[in-house]
Coordinates of C-alpha atoms in Angstrom, one line a residue:
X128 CA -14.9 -16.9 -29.0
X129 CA -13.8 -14.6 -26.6
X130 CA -14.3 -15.5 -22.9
X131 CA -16.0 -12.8 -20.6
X132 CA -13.9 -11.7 -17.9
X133 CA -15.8 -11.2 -14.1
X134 CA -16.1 -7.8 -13.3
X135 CA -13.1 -6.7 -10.8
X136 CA -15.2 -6.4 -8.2
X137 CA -16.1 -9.8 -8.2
X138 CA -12.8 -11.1 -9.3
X139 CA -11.2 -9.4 -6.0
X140 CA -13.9 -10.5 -3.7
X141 CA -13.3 -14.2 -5.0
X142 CA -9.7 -13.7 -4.1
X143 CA -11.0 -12.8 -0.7
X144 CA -12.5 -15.8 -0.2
X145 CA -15.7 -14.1 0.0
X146 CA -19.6 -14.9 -0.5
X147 CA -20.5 -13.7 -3.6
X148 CA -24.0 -13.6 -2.8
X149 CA -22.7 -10.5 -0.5
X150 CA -22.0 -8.8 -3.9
X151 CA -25.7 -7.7 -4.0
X152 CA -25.2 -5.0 -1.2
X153 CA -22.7 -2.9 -3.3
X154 CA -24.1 -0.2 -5.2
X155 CA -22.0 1.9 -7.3
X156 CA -21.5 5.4 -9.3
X157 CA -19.5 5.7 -12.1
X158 CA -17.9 9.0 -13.6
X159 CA -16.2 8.1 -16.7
X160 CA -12.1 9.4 -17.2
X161 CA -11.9 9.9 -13.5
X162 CA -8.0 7.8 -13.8
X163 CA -8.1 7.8 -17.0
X164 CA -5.4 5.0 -18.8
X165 CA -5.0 2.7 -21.4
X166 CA -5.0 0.2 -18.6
X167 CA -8.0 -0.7 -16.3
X168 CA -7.1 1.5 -13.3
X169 CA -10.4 2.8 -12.5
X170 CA -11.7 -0.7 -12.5
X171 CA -9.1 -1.6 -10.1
X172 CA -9.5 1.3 -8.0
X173 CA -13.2 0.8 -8.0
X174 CA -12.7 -3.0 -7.4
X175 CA -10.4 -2.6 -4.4
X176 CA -12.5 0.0 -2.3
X177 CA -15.6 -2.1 -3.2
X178 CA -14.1 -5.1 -2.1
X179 CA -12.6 -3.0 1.3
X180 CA -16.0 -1.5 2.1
X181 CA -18.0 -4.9 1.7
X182 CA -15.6 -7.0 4.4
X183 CA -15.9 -4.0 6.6
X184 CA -20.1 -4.1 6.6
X185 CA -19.6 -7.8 6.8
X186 CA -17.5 -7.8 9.9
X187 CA -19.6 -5.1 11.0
X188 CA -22.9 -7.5 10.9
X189 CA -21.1 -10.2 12.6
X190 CA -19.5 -8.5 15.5
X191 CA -23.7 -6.4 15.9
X192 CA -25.5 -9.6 14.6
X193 CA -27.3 -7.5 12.3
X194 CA -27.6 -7.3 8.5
X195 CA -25.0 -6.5 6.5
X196 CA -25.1 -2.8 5.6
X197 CA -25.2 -1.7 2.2
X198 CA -21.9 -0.5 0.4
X199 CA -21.5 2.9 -1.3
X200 CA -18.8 3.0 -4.5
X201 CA -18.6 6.5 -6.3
X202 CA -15.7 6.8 -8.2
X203 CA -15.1 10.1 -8.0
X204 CA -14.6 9.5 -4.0
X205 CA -12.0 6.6 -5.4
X206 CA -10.0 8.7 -7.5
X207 CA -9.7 11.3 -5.1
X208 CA -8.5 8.9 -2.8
X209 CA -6.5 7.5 -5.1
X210 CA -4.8 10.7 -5.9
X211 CA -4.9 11.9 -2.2
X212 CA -1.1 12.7 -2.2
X213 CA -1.2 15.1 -4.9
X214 CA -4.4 16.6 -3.3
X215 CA -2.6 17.1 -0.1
X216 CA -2.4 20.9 1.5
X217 CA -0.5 21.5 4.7
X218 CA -1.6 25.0 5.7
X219 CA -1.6 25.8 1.9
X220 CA 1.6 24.1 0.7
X221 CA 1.6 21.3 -2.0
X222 CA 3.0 17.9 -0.1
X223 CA 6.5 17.0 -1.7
X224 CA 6.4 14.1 -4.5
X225 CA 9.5 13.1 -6.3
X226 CA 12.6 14.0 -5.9
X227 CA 14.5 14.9 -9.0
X228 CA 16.2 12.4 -9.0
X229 CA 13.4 9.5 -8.9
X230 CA 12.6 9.9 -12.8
X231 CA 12.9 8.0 -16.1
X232 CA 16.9 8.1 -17.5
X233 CA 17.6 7.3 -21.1
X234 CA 19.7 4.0 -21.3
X235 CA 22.0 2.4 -24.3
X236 CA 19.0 0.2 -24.6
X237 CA 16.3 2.0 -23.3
X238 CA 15.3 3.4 -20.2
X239 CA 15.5 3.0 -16.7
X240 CA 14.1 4.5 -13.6
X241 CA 15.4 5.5 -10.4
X242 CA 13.9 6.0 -7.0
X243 CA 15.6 8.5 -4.9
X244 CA 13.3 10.1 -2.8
X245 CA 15.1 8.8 0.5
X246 CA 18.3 9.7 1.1
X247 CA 20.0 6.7 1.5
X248 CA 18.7 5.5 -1.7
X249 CA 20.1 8.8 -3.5
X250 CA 23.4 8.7 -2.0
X251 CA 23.6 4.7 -3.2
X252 CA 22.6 5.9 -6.5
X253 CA 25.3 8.7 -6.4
X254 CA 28.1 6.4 -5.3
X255 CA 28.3 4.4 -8.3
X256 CA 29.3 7.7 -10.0
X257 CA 31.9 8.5 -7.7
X258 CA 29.4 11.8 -6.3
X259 CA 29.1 12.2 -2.7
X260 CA 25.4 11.9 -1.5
X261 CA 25.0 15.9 -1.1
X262 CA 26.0 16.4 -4.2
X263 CA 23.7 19.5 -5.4
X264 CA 21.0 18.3 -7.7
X265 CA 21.6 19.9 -10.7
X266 CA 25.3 18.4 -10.2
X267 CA 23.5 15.1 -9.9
X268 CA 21.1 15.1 -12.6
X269 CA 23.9 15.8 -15.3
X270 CA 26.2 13.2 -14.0
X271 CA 23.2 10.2 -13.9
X272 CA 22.1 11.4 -17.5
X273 CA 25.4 11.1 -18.4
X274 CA 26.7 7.8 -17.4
X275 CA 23.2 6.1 -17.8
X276 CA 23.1 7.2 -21.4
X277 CA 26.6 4.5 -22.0
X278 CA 25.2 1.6 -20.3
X279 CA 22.4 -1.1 -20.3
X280 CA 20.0 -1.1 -18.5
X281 CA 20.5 -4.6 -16.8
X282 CA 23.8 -3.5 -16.1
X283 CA 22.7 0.0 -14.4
X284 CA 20.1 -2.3 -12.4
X285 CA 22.9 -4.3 -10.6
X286 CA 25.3 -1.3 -10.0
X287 CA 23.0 0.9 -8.3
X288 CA 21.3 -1.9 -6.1
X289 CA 24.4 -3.1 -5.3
X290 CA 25.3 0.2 -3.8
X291 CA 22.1 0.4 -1.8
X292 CA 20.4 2.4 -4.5
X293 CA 17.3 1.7 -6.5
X294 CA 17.3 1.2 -10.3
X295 CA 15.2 -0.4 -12.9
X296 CA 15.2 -1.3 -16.4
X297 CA 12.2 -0.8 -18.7
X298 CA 10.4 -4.2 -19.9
X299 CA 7.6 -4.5 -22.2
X300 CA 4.8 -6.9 -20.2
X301 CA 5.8 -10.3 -22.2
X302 CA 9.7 -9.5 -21.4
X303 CA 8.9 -9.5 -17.4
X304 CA 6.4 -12.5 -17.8
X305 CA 9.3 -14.5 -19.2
X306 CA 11.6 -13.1 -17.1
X307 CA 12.3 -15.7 -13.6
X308 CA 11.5 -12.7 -11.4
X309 CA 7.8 -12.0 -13.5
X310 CA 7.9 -15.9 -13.8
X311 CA 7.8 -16.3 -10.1
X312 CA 4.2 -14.8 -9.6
X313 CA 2.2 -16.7 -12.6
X314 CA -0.1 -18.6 -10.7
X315 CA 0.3 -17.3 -7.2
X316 CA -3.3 -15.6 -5.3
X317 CA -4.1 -12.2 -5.8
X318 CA -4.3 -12.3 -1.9
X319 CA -3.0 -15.2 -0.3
X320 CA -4.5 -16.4 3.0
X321 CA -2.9 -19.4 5.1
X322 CA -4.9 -20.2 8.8
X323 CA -1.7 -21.3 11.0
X324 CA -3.1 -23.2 13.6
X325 CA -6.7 -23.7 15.3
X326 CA -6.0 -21.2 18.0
X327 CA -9.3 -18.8 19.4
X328 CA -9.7 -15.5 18.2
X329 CA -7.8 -13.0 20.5
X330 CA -10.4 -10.7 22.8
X331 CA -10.4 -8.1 21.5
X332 CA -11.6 -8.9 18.0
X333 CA -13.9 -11.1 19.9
X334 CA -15.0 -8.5 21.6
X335 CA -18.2 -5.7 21.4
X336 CA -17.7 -2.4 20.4
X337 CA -19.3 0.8 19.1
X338 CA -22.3 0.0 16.0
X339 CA -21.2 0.4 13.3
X340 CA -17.7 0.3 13.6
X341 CA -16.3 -3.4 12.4
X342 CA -12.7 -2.9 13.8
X343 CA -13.8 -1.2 17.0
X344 CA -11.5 -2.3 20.1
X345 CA -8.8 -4.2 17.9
X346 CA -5.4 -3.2 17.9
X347 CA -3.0 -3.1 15.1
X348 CA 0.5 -2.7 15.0
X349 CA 1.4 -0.9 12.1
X350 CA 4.8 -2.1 10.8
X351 CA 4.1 -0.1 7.1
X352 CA 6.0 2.7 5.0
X353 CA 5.2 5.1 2.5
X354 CA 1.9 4.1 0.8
X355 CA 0.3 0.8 0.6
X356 CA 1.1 -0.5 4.2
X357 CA 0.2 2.7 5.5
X358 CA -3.3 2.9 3.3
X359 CA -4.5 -0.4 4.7
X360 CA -3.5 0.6 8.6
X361 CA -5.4 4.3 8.0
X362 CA -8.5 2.2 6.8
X363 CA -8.3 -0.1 9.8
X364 CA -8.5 3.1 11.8
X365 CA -11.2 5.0 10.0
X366 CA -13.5 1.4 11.0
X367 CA -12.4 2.3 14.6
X368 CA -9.0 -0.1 15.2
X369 CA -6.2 1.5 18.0
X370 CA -3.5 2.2 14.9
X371 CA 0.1 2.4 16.6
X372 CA 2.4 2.8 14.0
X373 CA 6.2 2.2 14.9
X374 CA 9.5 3.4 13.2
X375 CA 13.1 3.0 13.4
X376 CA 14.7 6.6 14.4
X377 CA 17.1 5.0 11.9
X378 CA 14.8 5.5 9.3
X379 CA 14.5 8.7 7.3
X380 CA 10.2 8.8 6.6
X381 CA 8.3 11.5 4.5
X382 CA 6.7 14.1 7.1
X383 CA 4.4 14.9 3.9
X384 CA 3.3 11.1 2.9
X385 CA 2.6 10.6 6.8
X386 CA 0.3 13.6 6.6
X387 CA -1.9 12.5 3.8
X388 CA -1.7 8.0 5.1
X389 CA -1.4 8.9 9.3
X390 CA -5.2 9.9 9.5
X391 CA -6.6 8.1 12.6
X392 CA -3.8 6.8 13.9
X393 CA -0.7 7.6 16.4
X394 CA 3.3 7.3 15.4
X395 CA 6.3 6.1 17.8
X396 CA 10.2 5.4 17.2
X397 CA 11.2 2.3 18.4
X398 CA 15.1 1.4 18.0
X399 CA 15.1 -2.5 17.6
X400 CA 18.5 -2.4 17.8
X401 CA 18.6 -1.8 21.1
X402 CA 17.6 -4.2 24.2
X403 CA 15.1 -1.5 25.5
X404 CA 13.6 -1.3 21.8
X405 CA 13.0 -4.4 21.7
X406 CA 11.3 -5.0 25.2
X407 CA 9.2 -2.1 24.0
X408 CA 7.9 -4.2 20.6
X409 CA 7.1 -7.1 23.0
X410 CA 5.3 -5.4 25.1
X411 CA 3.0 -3.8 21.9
X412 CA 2.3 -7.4 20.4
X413 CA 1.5 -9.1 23.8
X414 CA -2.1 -7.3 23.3
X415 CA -1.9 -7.0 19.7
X416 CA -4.6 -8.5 17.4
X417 CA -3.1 -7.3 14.1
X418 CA 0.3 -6.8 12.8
X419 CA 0.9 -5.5 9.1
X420 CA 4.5 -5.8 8.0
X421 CA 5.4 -3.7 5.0
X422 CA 8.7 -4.1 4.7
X423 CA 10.9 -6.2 2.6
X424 CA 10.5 -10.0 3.3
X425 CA 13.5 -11.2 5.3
X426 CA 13.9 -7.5 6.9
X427 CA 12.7 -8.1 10.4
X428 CA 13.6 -11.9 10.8
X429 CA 16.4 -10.8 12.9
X430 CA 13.9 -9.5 15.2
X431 CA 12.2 -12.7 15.2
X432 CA 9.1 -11.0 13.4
X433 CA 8.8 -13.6 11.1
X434 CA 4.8 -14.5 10.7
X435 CA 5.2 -18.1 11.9
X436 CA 6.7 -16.7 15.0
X437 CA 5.0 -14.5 16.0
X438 CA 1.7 -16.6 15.8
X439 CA 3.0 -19.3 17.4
X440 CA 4.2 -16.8 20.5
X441 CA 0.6 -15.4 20.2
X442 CA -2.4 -17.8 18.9
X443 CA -4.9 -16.3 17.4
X444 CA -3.1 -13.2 15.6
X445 CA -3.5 -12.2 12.4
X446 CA -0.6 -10.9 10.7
X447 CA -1.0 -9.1 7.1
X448 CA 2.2 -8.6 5.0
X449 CA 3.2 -6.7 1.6
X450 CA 6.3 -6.3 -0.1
X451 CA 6.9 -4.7 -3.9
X452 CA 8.2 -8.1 -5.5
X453 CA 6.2 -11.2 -3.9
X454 CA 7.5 -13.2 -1.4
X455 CA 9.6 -15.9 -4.4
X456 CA 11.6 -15.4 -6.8
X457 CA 15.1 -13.7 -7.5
X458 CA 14.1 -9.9 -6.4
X459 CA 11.4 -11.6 -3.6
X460 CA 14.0 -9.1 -0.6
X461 CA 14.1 -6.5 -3.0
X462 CA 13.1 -3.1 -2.2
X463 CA 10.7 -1.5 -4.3
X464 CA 8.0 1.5 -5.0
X465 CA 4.8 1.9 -7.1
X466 CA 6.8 3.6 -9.7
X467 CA 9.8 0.7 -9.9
X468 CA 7.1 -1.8 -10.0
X469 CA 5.4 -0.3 -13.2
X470 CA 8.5 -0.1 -15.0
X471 CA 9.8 -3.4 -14.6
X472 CA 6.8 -5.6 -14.8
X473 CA 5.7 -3.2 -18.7
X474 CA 3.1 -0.8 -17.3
X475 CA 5.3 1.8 -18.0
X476 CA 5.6 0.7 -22.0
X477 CA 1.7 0.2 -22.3
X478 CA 1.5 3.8 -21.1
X479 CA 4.4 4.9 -23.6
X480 CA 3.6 8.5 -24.6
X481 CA 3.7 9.3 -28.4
X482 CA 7.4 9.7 -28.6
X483 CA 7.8 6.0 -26.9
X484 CA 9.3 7.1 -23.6
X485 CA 7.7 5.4 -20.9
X486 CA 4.6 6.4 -19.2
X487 CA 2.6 6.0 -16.0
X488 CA -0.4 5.2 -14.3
X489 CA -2.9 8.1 -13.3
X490 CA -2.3 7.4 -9.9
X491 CA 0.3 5.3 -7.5
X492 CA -2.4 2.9 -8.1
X493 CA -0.3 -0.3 -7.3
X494 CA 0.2 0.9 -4.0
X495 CA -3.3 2.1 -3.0
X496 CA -5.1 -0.8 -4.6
X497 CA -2.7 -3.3 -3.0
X498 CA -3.2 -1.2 0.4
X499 CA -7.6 -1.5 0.2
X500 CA -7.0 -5.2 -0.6
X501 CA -5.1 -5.7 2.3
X502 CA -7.1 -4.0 4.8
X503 CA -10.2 -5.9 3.0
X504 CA -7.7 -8.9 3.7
X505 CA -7.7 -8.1 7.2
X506 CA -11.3 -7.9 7.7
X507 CA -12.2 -11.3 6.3
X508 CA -9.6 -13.0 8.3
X509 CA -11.3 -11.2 11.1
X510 CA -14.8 -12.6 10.1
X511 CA -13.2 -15.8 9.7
X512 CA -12.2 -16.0 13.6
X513 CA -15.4 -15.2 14.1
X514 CA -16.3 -18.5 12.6
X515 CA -13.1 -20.9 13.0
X516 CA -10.7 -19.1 15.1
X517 CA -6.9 -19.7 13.9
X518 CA -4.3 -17.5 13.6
X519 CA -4.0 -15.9 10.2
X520 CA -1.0 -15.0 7.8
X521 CA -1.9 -12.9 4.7
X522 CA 0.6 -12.2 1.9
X523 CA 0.1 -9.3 -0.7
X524 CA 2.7 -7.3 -3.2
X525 CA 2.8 -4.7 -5.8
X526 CA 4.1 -7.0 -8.9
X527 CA 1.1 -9.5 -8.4
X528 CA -1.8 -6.7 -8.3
X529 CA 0.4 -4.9 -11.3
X530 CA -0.1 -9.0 -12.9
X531 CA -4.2 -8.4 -12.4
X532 CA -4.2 -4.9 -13.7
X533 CA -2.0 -6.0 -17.0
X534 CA -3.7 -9.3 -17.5
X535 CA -6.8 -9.9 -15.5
X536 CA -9.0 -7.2 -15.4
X537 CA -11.2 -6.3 -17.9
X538 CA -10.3 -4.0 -20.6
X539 CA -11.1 0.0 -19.9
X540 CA -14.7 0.9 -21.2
X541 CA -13.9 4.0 -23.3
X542 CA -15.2 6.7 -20.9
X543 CA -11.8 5.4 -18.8
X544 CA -9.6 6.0 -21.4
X545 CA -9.6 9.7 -21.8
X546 CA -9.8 12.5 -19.3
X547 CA -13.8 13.3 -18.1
X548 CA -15.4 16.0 -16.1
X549 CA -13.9 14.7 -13.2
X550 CA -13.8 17.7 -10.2
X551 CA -12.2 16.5 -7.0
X552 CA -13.4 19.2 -5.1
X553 CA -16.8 17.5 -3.9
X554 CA -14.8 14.4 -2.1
X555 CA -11.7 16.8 -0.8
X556 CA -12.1 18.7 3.1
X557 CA -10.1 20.4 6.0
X558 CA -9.0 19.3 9.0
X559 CA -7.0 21.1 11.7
X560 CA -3.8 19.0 13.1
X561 CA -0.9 19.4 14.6
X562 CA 0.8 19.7 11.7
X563 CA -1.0 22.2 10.3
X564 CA -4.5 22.8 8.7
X565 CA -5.1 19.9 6.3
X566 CA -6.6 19.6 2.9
X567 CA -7.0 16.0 1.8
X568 CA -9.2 13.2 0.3
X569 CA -11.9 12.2 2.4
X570 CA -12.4 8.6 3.2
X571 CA -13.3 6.4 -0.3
X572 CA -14.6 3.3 1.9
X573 CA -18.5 4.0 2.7
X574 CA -21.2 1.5 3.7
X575 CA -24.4 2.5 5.9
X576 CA -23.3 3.4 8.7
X577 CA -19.3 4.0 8.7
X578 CA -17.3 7.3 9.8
X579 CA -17.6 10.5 7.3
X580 CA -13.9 11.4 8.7
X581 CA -11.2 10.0 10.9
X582 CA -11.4 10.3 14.6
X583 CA -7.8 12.2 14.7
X584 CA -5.6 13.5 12.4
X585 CA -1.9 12.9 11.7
X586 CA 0.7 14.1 14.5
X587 CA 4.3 14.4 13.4
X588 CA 5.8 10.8 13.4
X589 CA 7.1 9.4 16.2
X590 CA 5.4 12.1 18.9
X591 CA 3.2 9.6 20.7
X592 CA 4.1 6.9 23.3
X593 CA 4.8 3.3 22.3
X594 CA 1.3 1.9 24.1
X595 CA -1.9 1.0 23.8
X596 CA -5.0 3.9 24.2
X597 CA -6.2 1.9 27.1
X598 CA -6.1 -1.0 29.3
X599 CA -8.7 -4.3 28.5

């Protein structure tokens, strides 16, 4: 007999460590073929928001001393948001995607896929063909098909990572599971959640703040890039948190992706490189509360950013981290994206199209469910201060939520197989910003009482000072 899988909702909040009989005060509204896949990605989607929304009402009745408010799911808000890049309008213009070179490539034994959006990444890519990394991209294209076409796809995987470029190979599901890097997840947390020490909770998530609004005087440091980092800091600053988020001027970020994941929070370069960087950063996590890293593990050590370290140098913190491969196993300081992640771990195969060349999700929905379980991480470890103190390390990535989409989850109910009815229109508004007017996805996390919008829009990265809003 088959065994009845718990809903995703309540699988995620279990993960959570939460109540379940706080389950009661969600409420949803389905709209069938919103994402629609052979996989379960609505019922992720669904599940991660849900789960998000819920620890912000509960940390919102802890910090009033009030009930907790009732939670709001629709899924059409969730797709929306789940889609939000591709929704995106910056004073009329369509924000850019993927770069012609981050695609699928035919291989002698496959496929593989490439990530190139950067430019780093593209010339590393190039320069295992001999191109120079301005090569013109037509140039490109015909050079990559080309050589790709000869080799394996194992073999492509270690050239171009080797040369600072991103590759992967296409697996089916069982051939990542027995794989040592797919090995190195089975049996790790969905979220996992380590207290460090028995130190107080740090004032400012100790203290008051507006009704309503659970992250109210907290600050986070926002140490994220592209998506799922920066999707769990904008949600920390929709429930009211000081967002700074900090770059390297070293760095080349998307101007676009910052426009659609920046919403209510403010952007500085820091050089860490440099002594004065560095003073800078110390400065920022003496009054910290929260730090999300979302960067590879092993990338900041240097900067002696390492979780342990930080809490020890201030108790009571709690510091969030994500990375695209989990934190063991052979590719565990690998870089990685949504898209790498689905190919290598068999998402891609299960979405084959009719012709067996790989597929994809509806949505980048590794990275934005792995973003709302994170910020819902960072809530309960909040709650849980409010309780035991301790300072708090929590550890997500995209290969273990792609694990609970491929093998978790309960299977799609028809309705999310196929496309629906689905209009976006009703969850999508305009906002005027410094970088222009803004169309894009209005906020999916809802419970009585929380923000329609964001307090402030995006401002081009690294315009605003590297401080705090105000003083305590």
């Amino acid at each position: 007999m088959n065994q009845v899988r718990a809903s995703g909702i309540e699988q995620a909040w279990a993960a959570l460590g939460g109540d379940p009989a706080l389950l009661s005060r969600i409420g949803t509204a389905g709209r069938g073929g919103a994402l629609p896949a052979r996989l379960p990605v609505m019922e992720l989607a669904r599940s991660t928001v849900a789960v998000c929304s819920l620890a912000a009402a509960e940390l919102a009745a802890r910090r009033t001393g009030g009930p907790v408010p009732r939670v709001r799911v629709d899924d059409g808000a969730v797709a929306t948001a789940f889609t939000g890049e591709r929704h995106l309008r910056i004073d009329g213009r369509a924000a850019a995607t993927f770069a012609p070179l981050s695609r699928f490539w035919r291989s002698a034994d496959g496929w593989v896929r490439t990530h190139a959006n950067y430019p780093h990444h593209r010339g590393g890519l190039l320069a295992t063909l001999g191109l120079p990394g301005d090569a013109p991209d037509d140039v490109a294209v015909a050079a990559v098909a080309a050589s790709f076409a000869g080799r394996r796809g194992e073999e492509i995987e270690r050239t171009v990572y080797s040369a600072g470029g991103l590759a992967v190979a296409a697996r089916t599901p069982a051939q990542w599971a027995a794989d040592p890097r797919g090995a190195a997840l089975a049996g790790t947390p969905l979220v996992a959640g380590e207290r460090l020490d028995d130190a107080p909770m740090r004032r400012a998530a100790a203290s008051g703040g507006e009704p309503g609004l659970p992250a109210a005087g907290l600050r986070v440091l926002d140490l994220t890039r592209v998506i799922a980092g920066p999707v769990a800091t904008r949600t920390l600053a929709l429930l009211g948190a000081d967002v700074l988020r900090i770059d390297s001027p070293r760095l080349p970020e998307s101007p676009d992706a910052h426009g659609d994941t920046g919403f209510g929070k403010r952007s500085a370069d820091l050089d860490l490189d440099r002594p004065s960087g560095r003073a800078a950063l110390d400065a920022l996590l003496d009054d910290a509360d929260v730090v999300v890293v979302g960067y590879r593990p092993g990338a900041l050590d240097r900067f002696g950013l390492t979780p342990r370290s930080l809490a020890a140098r201030r108790p009571g913190l709690v510091v969030a981290r994500l990375s695209a491969w989990g934190s063991a196993g052979p590719w565990a300081e690998r870089r990685g994206f949504d898209s790498l992640v689905q190919v290598a771990t068999g998402i891609a195969s299960v979405q084959a199209g009719p012709e067996g060349a790989p597929g994809a999700l509806p949505a980048q929905a590794l990275d934005h469910g792995t973003g709302y379980l994170l910020a819902a991480a960072v809530l309960r470890a909040l709650t849980g201060q409010h309780d035991e103190g301790g300072s708090r390390l929590l550890t997500l990535s995209l290969a273990r939520t792609a694990a609970w989409l491929l093998d978790e989850l309960p299977a799609p109910a028809p309705e999310d197989r196929a496309s629906g009815s689905y209009d976006p229109e009703k969850w999508l508004t305009e906002t005027d910003s410094p970088l222009g007017r803004l169309r894009h996805a209005l906020p999916a996390v809802v419970f009585d009482g929380s923000p329609a919008n964001w307090s402030r829009p995006p401002g081009p990265l690294g315009a605003d000072r590297p401080g705090w809003l105000a003083a305590r």
